[in-house]
Coordinates of C-alpha atoms in Angstrom, one line a residue:
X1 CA -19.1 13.9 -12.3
X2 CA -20.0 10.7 -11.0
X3 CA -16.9 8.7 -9.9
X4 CA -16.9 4.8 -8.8
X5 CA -13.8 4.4 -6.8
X6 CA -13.1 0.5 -7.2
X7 CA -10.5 -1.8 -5.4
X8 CA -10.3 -5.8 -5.3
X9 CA -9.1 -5.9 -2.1
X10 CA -11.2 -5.3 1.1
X11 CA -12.5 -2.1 2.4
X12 CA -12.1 -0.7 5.1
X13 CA -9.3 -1.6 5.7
X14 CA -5.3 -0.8 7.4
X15 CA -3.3 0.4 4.4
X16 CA -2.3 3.0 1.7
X17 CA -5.1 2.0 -0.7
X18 CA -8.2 2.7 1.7
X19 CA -6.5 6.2 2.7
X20 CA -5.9 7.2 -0.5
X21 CA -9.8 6.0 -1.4
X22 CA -11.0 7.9 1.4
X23 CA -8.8 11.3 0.9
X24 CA -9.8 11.1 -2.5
X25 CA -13.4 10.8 -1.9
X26 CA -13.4 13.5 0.6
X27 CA -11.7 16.2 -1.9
X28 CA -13.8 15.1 -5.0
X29 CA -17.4 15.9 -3.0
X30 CA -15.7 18.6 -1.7
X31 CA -14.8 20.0 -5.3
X32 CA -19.0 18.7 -5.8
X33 CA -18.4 15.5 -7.0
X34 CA -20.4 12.5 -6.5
X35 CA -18.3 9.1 -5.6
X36 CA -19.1 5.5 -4.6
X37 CA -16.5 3.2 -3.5
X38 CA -16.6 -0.7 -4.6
X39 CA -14.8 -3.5 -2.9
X40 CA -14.9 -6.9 -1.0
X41 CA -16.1 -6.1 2.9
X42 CA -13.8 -6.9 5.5
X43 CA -13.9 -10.9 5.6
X44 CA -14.2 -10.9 1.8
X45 CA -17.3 -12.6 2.3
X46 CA -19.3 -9.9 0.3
X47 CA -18.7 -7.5 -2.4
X48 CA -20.7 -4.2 -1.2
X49 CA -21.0 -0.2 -2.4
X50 CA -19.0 0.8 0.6
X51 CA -20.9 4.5 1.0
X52 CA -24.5 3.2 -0.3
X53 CA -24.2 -0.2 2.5
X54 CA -25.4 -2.2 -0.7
X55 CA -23.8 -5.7 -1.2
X56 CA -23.8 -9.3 -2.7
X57 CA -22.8 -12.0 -0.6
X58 CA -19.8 -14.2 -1.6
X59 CA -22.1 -17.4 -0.7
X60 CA -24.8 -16.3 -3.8
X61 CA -22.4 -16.0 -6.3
X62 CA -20.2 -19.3 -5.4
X63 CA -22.6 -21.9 -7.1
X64 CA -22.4 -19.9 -10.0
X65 CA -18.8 -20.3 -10.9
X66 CA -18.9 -24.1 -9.2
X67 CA -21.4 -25.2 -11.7
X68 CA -18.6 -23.9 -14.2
X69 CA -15.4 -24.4 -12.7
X70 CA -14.5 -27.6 -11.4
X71 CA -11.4 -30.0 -11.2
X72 CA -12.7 -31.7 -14.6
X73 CA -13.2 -28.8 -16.5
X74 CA -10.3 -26.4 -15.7
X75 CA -7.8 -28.9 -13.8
X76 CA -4.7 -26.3 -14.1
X77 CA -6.6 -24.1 -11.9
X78 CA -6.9 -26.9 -9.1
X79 CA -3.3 -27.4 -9.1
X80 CA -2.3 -24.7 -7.1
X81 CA -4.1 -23.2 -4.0
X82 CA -3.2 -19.9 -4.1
X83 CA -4.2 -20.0 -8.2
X84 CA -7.8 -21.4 -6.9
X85 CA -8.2 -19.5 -4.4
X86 CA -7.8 -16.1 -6.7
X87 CA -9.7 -17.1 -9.5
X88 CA -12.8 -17.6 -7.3
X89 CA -12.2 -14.6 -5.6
X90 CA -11.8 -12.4 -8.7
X91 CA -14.7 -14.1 -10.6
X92 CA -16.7 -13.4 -7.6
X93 CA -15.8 -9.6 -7.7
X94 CA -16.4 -9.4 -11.2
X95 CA -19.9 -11.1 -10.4
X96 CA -20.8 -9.2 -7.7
X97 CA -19.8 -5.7 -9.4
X98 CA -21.8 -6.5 -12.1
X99 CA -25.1 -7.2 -10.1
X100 CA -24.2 -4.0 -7.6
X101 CA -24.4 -2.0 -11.2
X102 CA -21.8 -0.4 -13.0
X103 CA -24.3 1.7 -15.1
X104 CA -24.7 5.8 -14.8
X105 CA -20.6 6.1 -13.9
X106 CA -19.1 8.9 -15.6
X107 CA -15.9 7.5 -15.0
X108 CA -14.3 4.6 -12.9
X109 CA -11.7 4.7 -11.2
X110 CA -10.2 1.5 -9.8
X111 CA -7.0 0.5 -7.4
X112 CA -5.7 -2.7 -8.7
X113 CA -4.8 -4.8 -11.6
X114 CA -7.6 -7.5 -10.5
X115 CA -10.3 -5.0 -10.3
X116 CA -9.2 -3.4 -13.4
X117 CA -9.4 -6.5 -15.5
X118 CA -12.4 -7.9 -13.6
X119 CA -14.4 -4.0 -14.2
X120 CA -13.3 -3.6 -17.9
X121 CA -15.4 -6.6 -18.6
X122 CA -18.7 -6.2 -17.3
X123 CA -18.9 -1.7 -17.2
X124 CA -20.2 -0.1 -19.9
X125 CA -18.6 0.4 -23.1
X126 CA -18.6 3.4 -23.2
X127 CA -17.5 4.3 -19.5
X128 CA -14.1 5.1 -19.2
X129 CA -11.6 3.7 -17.1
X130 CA -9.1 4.7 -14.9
X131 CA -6.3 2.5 -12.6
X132 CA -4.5 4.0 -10.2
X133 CA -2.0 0.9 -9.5
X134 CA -0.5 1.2 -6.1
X135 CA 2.4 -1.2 -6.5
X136 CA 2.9 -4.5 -8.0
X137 CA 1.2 -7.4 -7.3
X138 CA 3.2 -9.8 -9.9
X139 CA 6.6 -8.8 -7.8
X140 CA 4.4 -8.8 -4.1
X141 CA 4.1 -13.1 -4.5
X142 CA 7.4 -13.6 -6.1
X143 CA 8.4 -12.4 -2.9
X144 CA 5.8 -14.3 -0.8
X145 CA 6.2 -17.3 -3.3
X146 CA 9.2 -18.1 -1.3
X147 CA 8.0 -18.0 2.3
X148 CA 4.4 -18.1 3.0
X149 CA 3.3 -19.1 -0.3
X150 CA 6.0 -22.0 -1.0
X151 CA 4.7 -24.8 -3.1
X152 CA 5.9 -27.8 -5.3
X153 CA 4.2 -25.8 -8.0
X154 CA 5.1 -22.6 -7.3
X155 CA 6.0 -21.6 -10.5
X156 CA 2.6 -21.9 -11.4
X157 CA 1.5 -19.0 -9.3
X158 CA 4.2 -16.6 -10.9
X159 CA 3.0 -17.0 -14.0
X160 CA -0.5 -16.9 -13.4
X161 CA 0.4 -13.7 -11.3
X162 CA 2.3 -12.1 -14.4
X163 CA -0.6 -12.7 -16.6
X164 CA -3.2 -10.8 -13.9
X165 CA -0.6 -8.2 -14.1
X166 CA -0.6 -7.9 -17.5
X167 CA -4.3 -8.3 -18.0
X168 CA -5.0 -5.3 -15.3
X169 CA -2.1 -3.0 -17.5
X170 CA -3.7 -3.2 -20.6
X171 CA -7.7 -3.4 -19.3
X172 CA -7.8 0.2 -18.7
X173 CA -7.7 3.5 -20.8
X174 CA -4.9 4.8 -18.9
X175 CA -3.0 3.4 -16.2
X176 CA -1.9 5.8 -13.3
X177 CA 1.7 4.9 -11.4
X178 CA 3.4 7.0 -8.3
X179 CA 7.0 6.5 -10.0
X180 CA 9.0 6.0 -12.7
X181 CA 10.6 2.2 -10.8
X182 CA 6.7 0.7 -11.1
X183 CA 6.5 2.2 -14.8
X184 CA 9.4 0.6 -16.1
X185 CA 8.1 -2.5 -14.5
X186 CA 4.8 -2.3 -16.5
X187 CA 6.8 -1.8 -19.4
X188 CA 9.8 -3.5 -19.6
X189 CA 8.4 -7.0 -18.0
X190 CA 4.5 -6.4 -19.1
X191 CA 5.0 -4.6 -22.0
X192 CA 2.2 -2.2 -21.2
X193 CA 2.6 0.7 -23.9
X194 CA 4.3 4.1 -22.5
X195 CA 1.5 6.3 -23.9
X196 CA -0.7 3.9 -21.2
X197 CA 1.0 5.1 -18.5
X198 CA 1.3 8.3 -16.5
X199 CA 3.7 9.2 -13.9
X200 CA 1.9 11.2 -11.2
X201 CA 2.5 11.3 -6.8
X202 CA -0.5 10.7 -5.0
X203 CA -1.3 13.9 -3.2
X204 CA -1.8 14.0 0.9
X205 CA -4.4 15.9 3.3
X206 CA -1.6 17.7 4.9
X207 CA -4.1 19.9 6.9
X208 CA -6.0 16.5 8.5
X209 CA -2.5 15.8 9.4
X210 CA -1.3 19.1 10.6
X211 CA -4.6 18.9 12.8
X212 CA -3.8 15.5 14.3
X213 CA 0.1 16.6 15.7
X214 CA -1.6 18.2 18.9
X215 CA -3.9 15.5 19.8
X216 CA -3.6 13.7 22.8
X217 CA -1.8 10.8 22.9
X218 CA -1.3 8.0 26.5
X219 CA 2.5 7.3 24.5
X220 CA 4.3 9.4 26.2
X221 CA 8.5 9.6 25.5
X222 CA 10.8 8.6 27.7
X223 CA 13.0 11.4 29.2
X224 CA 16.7 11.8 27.6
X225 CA 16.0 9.1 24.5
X226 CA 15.0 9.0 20.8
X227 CA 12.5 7.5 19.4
X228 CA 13.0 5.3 16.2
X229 CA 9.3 4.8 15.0
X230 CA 8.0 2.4 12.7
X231 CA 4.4 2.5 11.3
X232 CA 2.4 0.1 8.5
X233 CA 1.6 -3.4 8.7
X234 CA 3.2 -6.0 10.1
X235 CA 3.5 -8.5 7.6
X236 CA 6.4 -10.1 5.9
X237 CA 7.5 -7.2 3.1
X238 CA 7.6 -4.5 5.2
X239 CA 11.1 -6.0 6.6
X240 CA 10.4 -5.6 10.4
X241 CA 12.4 -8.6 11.2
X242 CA 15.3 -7.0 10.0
X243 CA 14.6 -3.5 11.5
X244 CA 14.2 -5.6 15.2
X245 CA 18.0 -7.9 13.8
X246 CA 19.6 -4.4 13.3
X247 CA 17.9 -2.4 16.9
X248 CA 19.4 -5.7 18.9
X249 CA 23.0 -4.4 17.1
X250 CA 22.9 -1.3 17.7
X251 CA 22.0 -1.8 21.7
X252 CA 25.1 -3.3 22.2
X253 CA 27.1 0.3 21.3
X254 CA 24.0 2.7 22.4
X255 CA 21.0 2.9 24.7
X256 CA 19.8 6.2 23.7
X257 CA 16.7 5.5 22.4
X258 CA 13.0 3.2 22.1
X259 CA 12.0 1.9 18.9
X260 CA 7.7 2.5 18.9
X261 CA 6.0 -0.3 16.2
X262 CA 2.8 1.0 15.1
X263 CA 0.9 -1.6 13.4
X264 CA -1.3 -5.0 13.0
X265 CA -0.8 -7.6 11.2
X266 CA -0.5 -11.5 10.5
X267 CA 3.5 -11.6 11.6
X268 CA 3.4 -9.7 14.6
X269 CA 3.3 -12.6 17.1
X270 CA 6.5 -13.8 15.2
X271 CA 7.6 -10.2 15.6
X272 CA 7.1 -9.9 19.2
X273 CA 9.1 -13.5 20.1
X274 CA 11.5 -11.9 17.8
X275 CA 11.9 -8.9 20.0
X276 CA 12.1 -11.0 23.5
X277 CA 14.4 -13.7 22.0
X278 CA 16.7 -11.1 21.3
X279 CA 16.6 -9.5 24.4
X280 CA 15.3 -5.8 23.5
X281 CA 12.8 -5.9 26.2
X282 CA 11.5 -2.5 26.9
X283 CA 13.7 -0.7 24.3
X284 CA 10.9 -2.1 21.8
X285 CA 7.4 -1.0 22.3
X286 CA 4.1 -2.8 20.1
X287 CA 1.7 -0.4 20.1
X288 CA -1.1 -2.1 17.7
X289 CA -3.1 -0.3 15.1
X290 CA -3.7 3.4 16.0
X291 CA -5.6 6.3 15.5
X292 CA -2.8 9.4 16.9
X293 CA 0.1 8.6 14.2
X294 CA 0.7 12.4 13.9
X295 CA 0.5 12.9 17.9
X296 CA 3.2 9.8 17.9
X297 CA 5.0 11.6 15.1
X298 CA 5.3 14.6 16.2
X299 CA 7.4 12.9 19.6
X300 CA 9.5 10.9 17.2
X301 CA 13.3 11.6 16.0
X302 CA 13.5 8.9 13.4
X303 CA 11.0 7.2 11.2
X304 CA 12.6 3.8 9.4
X305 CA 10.9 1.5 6.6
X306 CA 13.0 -1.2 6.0
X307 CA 10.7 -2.9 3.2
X308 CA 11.5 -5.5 0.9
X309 CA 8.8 -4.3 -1.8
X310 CA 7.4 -0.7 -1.7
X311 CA 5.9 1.9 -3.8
X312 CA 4.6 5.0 -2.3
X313 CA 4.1 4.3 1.5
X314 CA 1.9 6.7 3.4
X315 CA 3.6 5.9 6.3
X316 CA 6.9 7.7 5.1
X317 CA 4.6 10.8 3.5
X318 CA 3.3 11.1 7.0
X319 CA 6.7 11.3 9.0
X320 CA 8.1 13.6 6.3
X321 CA 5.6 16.2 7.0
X322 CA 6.4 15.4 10.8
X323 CA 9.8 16.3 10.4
X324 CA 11.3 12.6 11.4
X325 CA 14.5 11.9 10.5
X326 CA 14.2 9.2 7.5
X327 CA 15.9 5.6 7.3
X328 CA 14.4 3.9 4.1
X329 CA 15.5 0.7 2.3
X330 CA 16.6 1.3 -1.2
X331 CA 13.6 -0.5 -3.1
X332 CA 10.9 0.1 -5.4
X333 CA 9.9 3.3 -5.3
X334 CA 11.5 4.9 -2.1
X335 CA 14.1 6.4 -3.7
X336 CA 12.2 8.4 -5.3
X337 CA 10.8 9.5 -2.4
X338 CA 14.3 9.9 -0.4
X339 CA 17.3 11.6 -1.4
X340 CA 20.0 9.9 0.1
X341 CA 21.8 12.4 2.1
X342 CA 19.6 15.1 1.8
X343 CA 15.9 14.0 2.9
X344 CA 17.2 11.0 4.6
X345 CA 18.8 8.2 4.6
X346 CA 19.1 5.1 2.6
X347 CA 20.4 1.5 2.7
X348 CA 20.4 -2.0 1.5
X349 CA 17.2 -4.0 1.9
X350 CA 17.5 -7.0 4.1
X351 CA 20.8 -5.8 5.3
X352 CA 20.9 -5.5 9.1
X353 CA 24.3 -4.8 9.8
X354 CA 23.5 -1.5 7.1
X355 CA 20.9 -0.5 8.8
X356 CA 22.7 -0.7 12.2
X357 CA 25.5 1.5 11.0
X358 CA 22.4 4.0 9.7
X359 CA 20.6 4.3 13.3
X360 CA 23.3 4.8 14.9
X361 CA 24.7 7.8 12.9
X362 CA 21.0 9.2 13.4
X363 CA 20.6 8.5 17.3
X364 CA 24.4 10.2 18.1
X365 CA 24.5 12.9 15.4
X366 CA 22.0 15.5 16.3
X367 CA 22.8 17.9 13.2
X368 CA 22.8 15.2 11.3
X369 CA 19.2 13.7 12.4
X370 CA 18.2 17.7 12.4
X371 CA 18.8 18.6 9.1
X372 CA 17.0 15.6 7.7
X373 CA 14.5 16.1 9.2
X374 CA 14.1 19.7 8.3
X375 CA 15.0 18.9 5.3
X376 CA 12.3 15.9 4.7
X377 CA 9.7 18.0 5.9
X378 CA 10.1 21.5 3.6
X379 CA 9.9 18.9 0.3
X380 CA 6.8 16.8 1.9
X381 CA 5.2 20.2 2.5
X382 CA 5.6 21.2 -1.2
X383 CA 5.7 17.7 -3.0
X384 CA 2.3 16.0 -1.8
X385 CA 0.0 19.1 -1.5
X386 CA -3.0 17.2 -2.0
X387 CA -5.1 20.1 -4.2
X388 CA -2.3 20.1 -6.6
X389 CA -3.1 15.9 -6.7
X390 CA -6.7 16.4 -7.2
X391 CA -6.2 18.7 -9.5
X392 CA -4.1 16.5 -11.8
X393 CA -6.4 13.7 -11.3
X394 CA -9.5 15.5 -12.3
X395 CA -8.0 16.7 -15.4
X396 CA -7.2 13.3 -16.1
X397 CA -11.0 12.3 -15.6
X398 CA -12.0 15.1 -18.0
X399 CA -9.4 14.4 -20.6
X400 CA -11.2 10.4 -20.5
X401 CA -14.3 11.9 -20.7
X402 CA -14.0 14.1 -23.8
X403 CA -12.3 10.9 -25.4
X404 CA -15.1 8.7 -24.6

């Protein structure tokens, strides 16, 4: 087959999306498949064919939609920044996926609600087309519509954000979803029809992992403490701020341990005033964006995610398979994921004092933190075999194929 893996946002880039792109492409041209990947570059100034360095500059195709869009025209659009700011941007990928050519595809396969909706009107009819939707956008700026997006008008971006969502659900032939909390989302508020939607776990390259636990690392641990590791982005849902509220708390009653923040992003200079502010001083390391997570892993006791938002992190598929110890907040789709108790632990998002009380059961109770983690890694090592993923998603590629 020929495959055209397609996301809206930009590629490469630090995140679930591009490593599930890139793992995917590997095991499809492995299996002797043929796969491009779409997406806006790095400074979303271009939309290129990632693998074929083919690309149409954002400046090209601006005129374009200027000559129709404009205040006069569409004023509604104009009232709202972040509402502008999309529509360009997402008329601009449609644009430049049309000129890159969508023709000769077997199948695509796109990442997003915005590509979805922006691919299903300028591929061929007759190419089917696949989303794999890695977590909800509509919910992501209700969130952000009350910090960093917070406008007289606000109101106006969460609708126009539940119609993209809505648009990219019913734009494709059938819509893929890690769990059953972003299904019921789709249907319940979207009203995306259940025979749409498919409930299947992304799979994971545990071998490239396994491979990476011996590597060398300069983070060394310190003698006689644990480490509480975080990994992802550092950017406002992933709950960071409350993970740092929570590690201040806890050194009051126990010194055991380092918390290691693995990571880039546009909060962590907020993050790291946070941290001296409340006097955590070398207990919390910044480490930046890395390329030995399984070396740093494989050293750590306890992995926590304290997100506000979350679907299926590969950050927490990575320190399952290391064995960590798991702390996750009880959103989206992480307990799924966790069984509190069993594969971890789990506790109220945004809740600090929660979280405290969690750490310090796993930095002083070492059958505790044991046993989680044994038991976190024999499920990981069974649940996100990444064959079994391809496998599934293959025959879904067929199954479109035949229909088509």
């Amino acid at each position: 087959m020929k495959i055209l893996l397609a996301t809206y946002w930009a590629i490469p880039h630090l995140g679930g999306v591009w490593n599930y792109m890139v793992q995917t492409k590997g095991y499809l041209e492995a299996l002797g498949h043929e796969v491009d990947m779409l997406g806006y570059g790095a400074d979303n100034t271009f939309i290129h064919l990632v693998n074929k360095d083919r690309r149409v500059k954002k400046e090209d195709l601006m005129p374009v939609l200027h000559a129709n869009i404009n205040p006069e025209t569409y004023p509604e659009i104009f009232a709202n920044k972040l509402v502008e700011y999309t529509e360009f941007q997402r008329y601009c990928y449609e644009l430049g996926a049309a000129c890159l050519g969508l023709d000769g595809y077997d199948i695509i396969h796109t990442q997003d609600v915005i590509a979805t909706s922006c691919i299903s009107r300028v591929k061929p009819p007759e190419t089917p087309l696949v989303a794999t939707l890695h977590g909800s956008v509509a919910h992501e700026i209700r969130h952000q519509l009350k910090t960093i997006h917070k406008s007289p008008n606000s109101y106006m971006a969460k609708a126009y954000y539940d119609e993209l969502e809505s648009m990219g659900g019913h734009s494709s032939d059938l819509t893929i979803v890690a769990n059953n909390w972003l299904k019921n989302i789709l249907e319940d508020e979207f009203a995306i029809p259940s025979e749409q939607l498919k409930v299947m776990h992304y799979g994971y390259n545990i071998l490239a992992f396994d491979s990476g636990l011996n590597e060398r690392t300069d983070v060394v641990k310190p003698e006689g403490k644990k480490v509480i590791m975080f990994s992802g982005r550092l950017v406002e849902l992933k709950g960071v701020q409350y993970l740092l509220e929570a590690l201040a708390k806890l050194r009051k009653s126990n010194r055991d341990w380092v918390c290691w923040i693995a990571g880039d992003g546009e909060i962590k200079r907020e993050l790291v005033i946070q941290s001296k502010v409340l006097g955590l001083g070398d207990s919390v390391k910044f480490l930046g964006v890395r390329d030995d997570l399984p070396a740093l892993l494989k050293q750590s006791d306890i992995f926590v995610l304290p997100s506000l938002i979350e679907n299926q992190p590969l950050s927490l598929i990575e320190a399952q398979l290391a064995g960590n110890a798991i702390a996750v907040s009880d959103v989206g789709g992480l307990p799924e994921m966790v069984e509190d108790g069993v594969t971890g632990l789990l506790f109220p998002t945004s809740d600090s004092d929660k979280l405290t009380d969690v750490l310090l059961d796993l930095v002083t109770d070492d059958e505790l933190r044991t046993r989680l983690g044994t038991a976190a890694k024999e499920w990981a090592r069974v649940h996100w075999d990444l064959a079994t993923g391809i496998r599934k998603l293959t025959d879904v590629y067929e199954s479109l194929i035949k229909k088509s």
